[in-house]
Coordinates of C-alpha atoms in Angstrom, one line a residue:
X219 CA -121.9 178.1 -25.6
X220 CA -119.6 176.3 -22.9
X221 CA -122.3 173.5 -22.8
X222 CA -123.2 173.7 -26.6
X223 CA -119.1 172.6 -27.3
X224 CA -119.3 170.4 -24.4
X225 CA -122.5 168.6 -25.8
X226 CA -120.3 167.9 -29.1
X227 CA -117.5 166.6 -27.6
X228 CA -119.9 164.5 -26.1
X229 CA -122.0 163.0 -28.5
X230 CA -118.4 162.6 -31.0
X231 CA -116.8 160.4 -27.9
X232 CA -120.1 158.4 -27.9
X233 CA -120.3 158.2 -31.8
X234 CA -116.4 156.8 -31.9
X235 CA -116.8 154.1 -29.4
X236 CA -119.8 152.8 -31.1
X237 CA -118.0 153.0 -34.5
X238 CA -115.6 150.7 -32.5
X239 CA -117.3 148.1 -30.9
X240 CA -119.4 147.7 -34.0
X241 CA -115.7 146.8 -35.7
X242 CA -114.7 144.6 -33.1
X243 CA -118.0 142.6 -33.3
X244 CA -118.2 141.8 -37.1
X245 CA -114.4 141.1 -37.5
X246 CA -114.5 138.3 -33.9
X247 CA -115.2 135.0 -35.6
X248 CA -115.9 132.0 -33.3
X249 CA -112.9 129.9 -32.4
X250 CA -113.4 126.3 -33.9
X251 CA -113.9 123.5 -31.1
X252 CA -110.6 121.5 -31.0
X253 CA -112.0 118.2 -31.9
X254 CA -111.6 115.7 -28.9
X255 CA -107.9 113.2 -28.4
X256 CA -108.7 110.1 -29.3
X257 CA -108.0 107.7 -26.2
X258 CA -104.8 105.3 -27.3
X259 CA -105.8 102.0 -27.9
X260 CA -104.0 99.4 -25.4
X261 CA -100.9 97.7 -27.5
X262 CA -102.4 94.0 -27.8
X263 CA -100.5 91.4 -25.9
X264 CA -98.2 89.4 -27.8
X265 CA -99.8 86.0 -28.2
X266 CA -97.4 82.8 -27.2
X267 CA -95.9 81.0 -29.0
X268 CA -97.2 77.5 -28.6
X269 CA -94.6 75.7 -28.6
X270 CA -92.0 77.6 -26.5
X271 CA -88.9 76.6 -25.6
X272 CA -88.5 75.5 -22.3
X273 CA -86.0 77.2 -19.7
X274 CA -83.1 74.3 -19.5
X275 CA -83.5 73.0 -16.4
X276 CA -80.4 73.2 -14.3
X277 CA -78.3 70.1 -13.2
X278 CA -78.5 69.7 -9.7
X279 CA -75.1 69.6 -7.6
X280 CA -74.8 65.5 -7.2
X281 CA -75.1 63.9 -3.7
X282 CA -71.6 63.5 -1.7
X283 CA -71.4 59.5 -1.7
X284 CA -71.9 58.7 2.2
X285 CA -69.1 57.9 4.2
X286 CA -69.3 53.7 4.0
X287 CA -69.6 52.0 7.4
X288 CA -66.3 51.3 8.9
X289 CA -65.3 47.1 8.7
X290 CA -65.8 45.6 11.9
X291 CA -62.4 44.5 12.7
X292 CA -61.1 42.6 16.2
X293 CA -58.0 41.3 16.9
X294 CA -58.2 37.8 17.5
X295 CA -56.8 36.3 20.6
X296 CA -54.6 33.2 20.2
X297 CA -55.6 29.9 21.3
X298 CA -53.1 27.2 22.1
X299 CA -53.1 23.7 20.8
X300 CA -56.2 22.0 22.4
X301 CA -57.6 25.1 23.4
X302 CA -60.9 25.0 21.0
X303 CA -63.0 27.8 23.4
X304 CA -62.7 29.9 26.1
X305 CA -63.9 33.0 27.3
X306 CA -60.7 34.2 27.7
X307 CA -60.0 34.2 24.3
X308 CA -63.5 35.4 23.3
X309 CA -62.0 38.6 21.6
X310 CA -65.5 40.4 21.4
X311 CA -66.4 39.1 24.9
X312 CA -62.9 40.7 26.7
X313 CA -63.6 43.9 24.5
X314 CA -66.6 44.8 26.1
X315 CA -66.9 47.1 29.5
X316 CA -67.5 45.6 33.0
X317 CA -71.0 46.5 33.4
X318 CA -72.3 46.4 29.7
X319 CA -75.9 45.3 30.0
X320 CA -78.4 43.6 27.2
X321 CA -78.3 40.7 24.9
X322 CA -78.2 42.7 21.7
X323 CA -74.6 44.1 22.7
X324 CA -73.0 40.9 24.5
X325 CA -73.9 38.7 21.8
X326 CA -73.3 41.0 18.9
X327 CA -70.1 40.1 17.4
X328 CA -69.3 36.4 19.1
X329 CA -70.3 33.0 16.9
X330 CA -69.3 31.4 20.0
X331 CA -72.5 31.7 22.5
X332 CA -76.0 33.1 22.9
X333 CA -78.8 34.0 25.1
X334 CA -82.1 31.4 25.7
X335 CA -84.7 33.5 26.8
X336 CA -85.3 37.0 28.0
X337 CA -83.7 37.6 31.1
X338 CA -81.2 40.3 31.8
X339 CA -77.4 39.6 31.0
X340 CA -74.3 41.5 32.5
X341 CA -70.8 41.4 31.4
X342 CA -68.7 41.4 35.4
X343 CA -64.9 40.9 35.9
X344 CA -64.3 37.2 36.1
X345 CA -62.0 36.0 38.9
X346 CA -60.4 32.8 36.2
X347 CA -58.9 34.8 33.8
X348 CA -56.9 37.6 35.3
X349 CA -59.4 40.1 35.5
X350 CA -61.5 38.9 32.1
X351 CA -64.9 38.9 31.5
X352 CA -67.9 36.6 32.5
X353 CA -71.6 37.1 32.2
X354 CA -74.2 37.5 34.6
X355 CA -77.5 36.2 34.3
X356 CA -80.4 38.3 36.4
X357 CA -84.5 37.9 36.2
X358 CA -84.8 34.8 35.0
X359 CA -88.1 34.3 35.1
X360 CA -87.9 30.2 32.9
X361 CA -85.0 28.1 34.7
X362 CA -84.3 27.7 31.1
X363 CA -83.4 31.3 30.9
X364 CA -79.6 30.3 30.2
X365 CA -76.7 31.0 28.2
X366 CA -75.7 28.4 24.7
X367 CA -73.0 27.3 23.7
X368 CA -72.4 27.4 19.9
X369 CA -70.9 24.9 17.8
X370 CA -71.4 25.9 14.8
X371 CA -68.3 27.2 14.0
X372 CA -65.4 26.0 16.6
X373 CA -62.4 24.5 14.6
X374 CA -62.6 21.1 16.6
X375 CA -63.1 17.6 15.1
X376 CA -65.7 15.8 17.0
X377 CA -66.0 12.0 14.9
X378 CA -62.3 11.8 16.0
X379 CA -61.7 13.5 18.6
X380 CA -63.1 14.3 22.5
X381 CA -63.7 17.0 24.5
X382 CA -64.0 18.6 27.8
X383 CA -66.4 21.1 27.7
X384 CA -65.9 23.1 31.2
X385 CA -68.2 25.3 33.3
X386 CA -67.0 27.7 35.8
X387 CA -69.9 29.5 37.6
X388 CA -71.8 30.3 40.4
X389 CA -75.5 30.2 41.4
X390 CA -76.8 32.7 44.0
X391 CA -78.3 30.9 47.1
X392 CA -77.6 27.7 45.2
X393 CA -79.2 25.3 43.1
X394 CA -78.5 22.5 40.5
X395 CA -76.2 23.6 38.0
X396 CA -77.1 21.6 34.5
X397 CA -75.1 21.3 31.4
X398 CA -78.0 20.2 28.5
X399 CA -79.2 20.1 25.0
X400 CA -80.2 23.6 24.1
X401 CA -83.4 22.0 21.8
X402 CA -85.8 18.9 21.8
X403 CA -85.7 16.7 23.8
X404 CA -83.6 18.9 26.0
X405 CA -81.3 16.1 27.4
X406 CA -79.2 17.2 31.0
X407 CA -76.6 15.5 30.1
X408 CA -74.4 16.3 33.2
X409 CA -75.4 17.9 36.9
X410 CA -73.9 18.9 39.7
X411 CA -75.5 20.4 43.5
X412 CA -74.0 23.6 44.7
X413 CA -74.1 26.2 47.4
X414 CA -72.9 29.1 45.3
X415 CA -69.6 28.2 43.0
X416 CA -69.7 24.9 41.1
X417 CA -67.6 23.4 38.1
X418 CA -69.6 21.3 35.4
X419 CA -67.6 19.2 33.1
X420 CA -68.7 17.4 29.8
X421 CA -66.9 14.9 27.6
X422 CA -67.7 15.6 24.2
X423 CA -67.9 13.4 20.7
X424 CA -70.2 13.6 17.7
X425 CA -72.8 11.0 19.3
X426 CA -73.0 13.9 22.2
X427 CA -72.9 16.9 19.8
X428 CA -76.3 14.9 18.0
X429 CA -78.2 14.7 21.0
X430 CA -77.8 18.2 22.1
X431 CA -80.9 18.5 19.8
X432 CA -81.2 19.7 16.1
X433 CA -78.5 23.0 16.1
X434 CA -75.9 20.6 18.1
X435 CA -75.8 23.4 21.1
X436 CA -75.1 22.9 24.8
X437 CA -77.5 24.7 27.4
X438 CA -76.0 26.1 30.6
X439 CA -78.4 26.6 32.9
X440 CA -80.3 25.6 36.3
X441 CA -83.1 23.8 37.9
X442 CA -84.3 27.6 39.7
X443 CA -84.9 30.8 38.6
X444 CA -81.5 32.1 40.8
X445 CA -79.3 34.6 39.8
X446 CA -76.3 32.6 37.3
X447 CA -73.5 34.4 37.1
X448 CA -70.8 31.7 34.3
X449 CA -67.3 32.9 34.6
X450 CA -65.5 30.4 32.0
X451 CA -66.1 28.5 29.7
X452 CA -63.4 26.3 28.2
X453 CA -63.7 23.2 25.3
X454 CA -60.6 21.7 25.0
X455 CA -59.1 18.2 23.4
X456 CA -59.3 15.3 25.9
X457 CA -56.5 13.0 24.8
X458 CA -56.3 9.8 25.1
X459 CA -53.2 7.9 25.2
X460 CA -52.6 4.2 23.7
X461 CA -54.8 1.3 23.9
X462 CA -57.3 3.2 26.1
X463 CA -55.2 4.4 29.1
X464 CA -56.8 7.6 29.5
X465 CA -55.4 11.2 31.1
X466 CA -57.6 12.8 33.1
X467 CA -55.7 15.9 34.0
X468 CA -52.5 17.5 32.2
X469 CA -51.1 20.8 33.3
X470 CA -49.6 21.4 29.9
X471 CA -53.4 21.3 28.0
X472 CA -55.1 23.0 31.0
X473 CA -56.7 26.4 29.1
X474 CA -56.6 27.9 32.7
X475 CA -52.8 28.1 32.4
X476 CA -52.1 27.7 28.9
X477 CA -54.1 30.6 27.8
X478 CA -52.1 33.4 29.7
X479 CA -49.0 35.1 28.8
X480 CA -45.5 34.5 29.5
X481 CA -44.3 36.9 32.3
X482 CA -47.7 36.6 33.7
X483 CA -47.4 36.4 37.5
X484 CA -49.4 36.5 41.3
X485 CA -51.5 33.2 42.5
X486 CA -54.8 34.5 41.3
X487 CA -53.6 34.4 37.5
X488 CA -50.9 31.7 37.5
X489 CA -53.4 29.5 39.3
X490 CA -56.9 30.5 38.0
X491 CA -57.3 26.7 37.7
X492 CA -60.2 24.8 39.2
X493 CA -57.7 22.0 39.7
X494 CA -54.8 23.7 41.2
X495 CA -54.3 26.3 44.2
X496 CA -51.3 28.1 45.9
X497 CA -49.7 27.0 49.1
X498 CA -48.0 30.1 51.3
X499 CA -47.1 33.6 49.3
X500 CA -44.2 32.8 47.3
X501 CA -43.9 34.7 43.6
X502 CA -45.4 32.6 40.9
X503 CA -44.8 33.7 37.2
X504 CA -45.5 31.5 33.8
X505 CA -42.2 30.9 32.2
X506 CA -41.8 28.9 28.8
X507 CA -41.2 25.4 29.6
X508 CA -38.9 23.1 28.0
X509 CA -42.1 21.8 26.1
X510 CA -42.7 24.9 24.8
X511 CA -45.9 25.3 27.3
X512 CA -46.6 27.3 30.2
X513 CA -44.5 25.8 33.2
X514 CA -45.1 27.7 36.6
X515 CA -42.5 29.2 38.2
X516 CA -41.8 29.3 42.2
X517 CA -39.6 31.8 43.2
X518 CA -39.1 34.0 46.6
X519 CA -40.0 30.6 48.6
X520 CA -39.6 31.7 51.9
X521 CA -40.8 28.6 53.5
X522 CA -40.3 24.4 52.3
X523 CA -43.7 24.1 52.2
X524 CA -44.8 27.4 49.6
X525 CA -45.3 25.2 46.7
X526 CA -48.7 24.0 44.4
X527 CA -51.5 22.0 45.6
X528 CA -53.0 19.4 43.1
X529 CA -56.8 19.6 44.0
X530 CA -57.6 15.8 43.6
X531 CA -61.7 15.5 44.7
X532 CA -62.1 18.4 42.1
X533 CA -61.2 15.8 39.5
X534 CA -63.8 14.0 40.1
X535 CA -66.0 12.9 38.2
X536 CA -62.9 11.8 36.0
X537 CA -61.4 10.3 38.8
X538 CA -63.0 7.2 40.0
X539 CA -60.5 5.7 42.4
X540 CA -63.2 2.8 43.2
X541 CA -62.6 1.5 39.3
X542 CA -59.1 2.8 38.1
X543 CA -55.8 3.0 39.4
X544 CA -54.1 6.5 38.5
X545 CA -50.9 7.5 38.5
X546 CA -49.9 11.0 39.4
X547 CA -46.7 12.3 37.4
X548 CA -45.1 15.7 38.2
X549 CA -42.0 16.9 36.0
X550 CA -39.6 20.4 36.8
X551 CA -36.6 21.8 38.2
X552 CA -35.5 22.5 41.0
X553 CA -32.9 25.4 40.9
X554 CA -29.8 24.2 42.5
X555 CA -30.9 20.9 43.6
X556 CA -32.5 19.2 46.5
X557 CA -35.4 16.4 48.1
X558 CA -38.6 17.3 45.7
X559 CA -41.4 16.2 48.0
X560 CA -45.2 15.2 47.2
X561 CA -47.0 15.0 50.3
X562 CA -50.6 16.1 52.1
X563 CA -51.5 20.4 52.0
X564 CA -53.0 19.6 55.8
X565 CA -52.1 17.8 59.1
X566 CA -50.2 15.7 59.5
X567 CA -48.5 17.0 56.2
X568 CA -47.5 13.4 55.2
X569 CA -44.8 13.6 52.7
X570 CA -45.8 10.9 50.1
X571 CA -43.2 10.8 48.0
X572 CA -39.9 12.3 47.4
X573 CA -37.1 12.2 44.9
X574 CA -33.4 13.7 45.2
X575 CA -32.8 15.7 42.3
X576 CA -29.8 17.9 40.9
X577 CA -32.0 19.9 39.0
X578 CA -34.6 18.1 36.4
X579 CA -37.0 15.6 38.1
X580 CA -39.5 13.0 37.8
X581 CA -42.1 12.7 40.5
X582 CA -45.1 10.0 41.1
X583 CA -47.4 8.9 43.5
X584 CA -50.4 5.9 42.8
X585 CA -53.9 5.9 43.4
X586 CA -55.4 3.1 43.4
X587 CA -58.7 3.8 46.2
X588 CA -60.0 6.5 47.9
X589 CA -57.6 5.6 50.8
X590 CA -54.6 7.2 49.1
X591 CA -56.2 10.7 48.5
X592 CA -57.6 10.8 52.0
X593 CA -53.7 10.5 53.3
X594 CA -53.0 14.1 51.4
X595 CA -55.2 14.9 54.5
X596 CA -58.5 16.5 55.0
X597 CA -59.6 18.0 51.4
X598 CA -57.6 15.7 49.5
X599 CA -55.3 18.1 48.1
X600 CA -51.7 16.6 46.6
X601 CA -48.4 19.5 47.5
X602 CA -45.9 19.7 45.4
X603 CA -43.1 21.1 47.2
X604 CA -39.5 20.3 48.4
X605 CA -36.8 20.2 51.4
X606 CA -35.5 23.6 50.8
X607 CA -36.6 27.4 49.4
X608 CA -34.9 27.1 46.3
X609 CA -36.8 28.2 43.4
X610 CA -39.2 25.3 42.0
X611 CA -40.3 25.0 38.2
X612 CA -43.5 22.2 37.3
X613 CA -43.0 22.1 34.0
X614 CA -46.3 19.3 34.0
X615 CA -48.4 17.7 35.5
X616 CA -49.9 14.1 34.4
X617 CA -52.7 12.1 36.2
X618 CA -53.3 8.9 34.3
X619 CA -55.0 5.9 34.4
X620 CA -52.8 2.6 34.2
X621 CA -55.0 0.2 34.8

């Protein structure tokens, strides 16, 4: 009976969950297929304009205008009356450094000379000008390897007027030191023979200047290849005086005095002359004179005989005793009075000539031969001194020709 109820309950459990799943399967309908996302289409790219407008281009900051080149500006050196050239008053020339080598510096800012050829130039301390500058002259390899002289631009006159152009210089182990045309046909117009120093002296006019060659410049050079070393060079006025009488040496147009500066003292600047020399170690100064040149002063004199020497051979070749009678005319002061005296610088120290003075004096001795320079003694040298130490003033000095 147990089983018989057990059997029922059974087959009604079975009978129910079939009822149910027969439900569930004819109610389920399928789900629908979600139909697929489309994939986005890319946004097109905006097509350009064709004509766009450009991007203004910016303005660019403008260039700082470059500094300009400072002027070249030198202060000229003054020249005195007569004076046309000299180194010493080269202002580009005494600005440069002792020791400043090549042609493109030396010659850079002067109208007044230039280099002929290739050889090596030098600027050195010049014994004429109280310490200035000169220019030496190392392998030359062409004898012609020189230094010109430019006329191109002095303020000189030369179809009235003459010159002295004057040389100062020194050739190592010596040689023949020329003065000549610096073109075609290369005329030496004026030699001298030397050992090492030499002075070369030219009298100039416009028949000269032409035959210097076609740019009217003067050629300082040599007949060797030595070492030239020119310390001055001076052009100045060579005057002459009424109907031909002719001066052939004037202290108060010699550049070697004239160019210096009142005050300036000591032998070695007072008398950077060729022409003149000290005698003893007195003070000598320039001092204005009553001309308005240079006179030299002679002060400290501890001895008669500390005066100035008058170096008359080194006149030469303007003085030609064996054709011209000269006169030699010296004019000063002499502080306080006394004997002024123009005699020989050596033994037997011959006084020549003498003149008792109060102060102001006049002095003169003739040449007229070889005779009276040989009694100045041995080198021919003409003292000015006098009979005491009291301070002596040459205001000039005058060598003429009177006949």
């Amino acid at each position: 009976m147990r089983n018989r109820k057990f059997m029922l309950v059974l087959l009604a459990f079975l009978l129910v969950f079939a009822l149910a799943t027969v439900t569930s399967c004819g109610n389920d309908e399928p789900e629908a297929t979600p139909a697929p996302t489309a994939t986005p289409s890319p946004t097109p790219a905006p097509t350009p304009d064709p004509t766009p407008t450009p991007e203004p281009t910016p303005t660019p900051e403008p260039e700082p205008e470059p500094e300009p080149e400072p002027e070249f500006v030198l202060t000229p050196i003054n020249r005195v009356p007569g004076l046309v050239y000299s180194f010493a008053t080269d202002a580009w020339l005494q600005e440069l450094e002792v020791g400043t080598v090549g042609a493109g510096t030396i010659f850079e800012h002067t109208d007044y000379i230039m280099q002929a050829g290739d050889p090596t130039f030098t600027v050195v301390e010049s014994p004429m000008n109280n310490g200035g500058r000169g220019i030496r002259l190392t392998n030359r390899n062409e004898n012609w390897h020189a230094l010109d002289v430019v006329t191109d631009y002095l303020d000189w006159d030369p179809a009235n007027h003459e010159y002295i152009l004057t040389v100062v210089g020194h050739i190592a182990w010596g040689g023949t030191a020329i003065i000549g045309g610096a073109d075609g046909p290369w005329t030496q117009f004026v030699t001298v023979d030397t050992d090492d120093y030499f002075i070369l002296q030219l009298i100039l006019d416009d028949t000269v200047v032409a035959d210097a060659g076609e740019r009217n410049q003067f050629r300082i050079q040599t007949n060797c290849t030595n070492n030239l070393t020119i310390y001055d060079i001076t052009l100045t006025r060579y005057i002459h005086v009424d109907e031909g009488v002719e001066i052939v040496y004037l202290l108060s147009g010699d550049p070697f005095v004239q160019f210096q500066a009142t005050g300036t003292t000591g032998a070695a600047n007072v008398l950077a002359s060729p022409f003149l020399n000290s005698a003893g170690d007195p003070t000598y100064s320039l001092v204005e004179g009553p001309g308005g040149f240079n006179s030299i002063l002679i002060s400290n004199r501890n001895e008669t005989w500390h005066a100035v020497d008058i170096r008359l051979p080194d006149l030469d070749p303007f003085l030609d005793p064996d054709s011209n009678t000269y006169v030699v005319a010296v004019f000063g002061y002499l502080s306080w009075g006394g004997t002024v005296v123009l005699g020989g610088a050596d033994n037997p120290w011959t006084q020549l000539t003498t003149v008792d003075t109060d102060g102001a004096f006049e002095a003169y001795y003739l040449i007229s031969s070889w005779d009276d320079i040989d009694a100045t003694g041995e080198r021919g040298w003409l003292r000015i001194q006098s009979n005491c130490t009291n301070n002596l003033r040459i205001d000039d000095i005058l060598v003429m020709v009177v006949e």
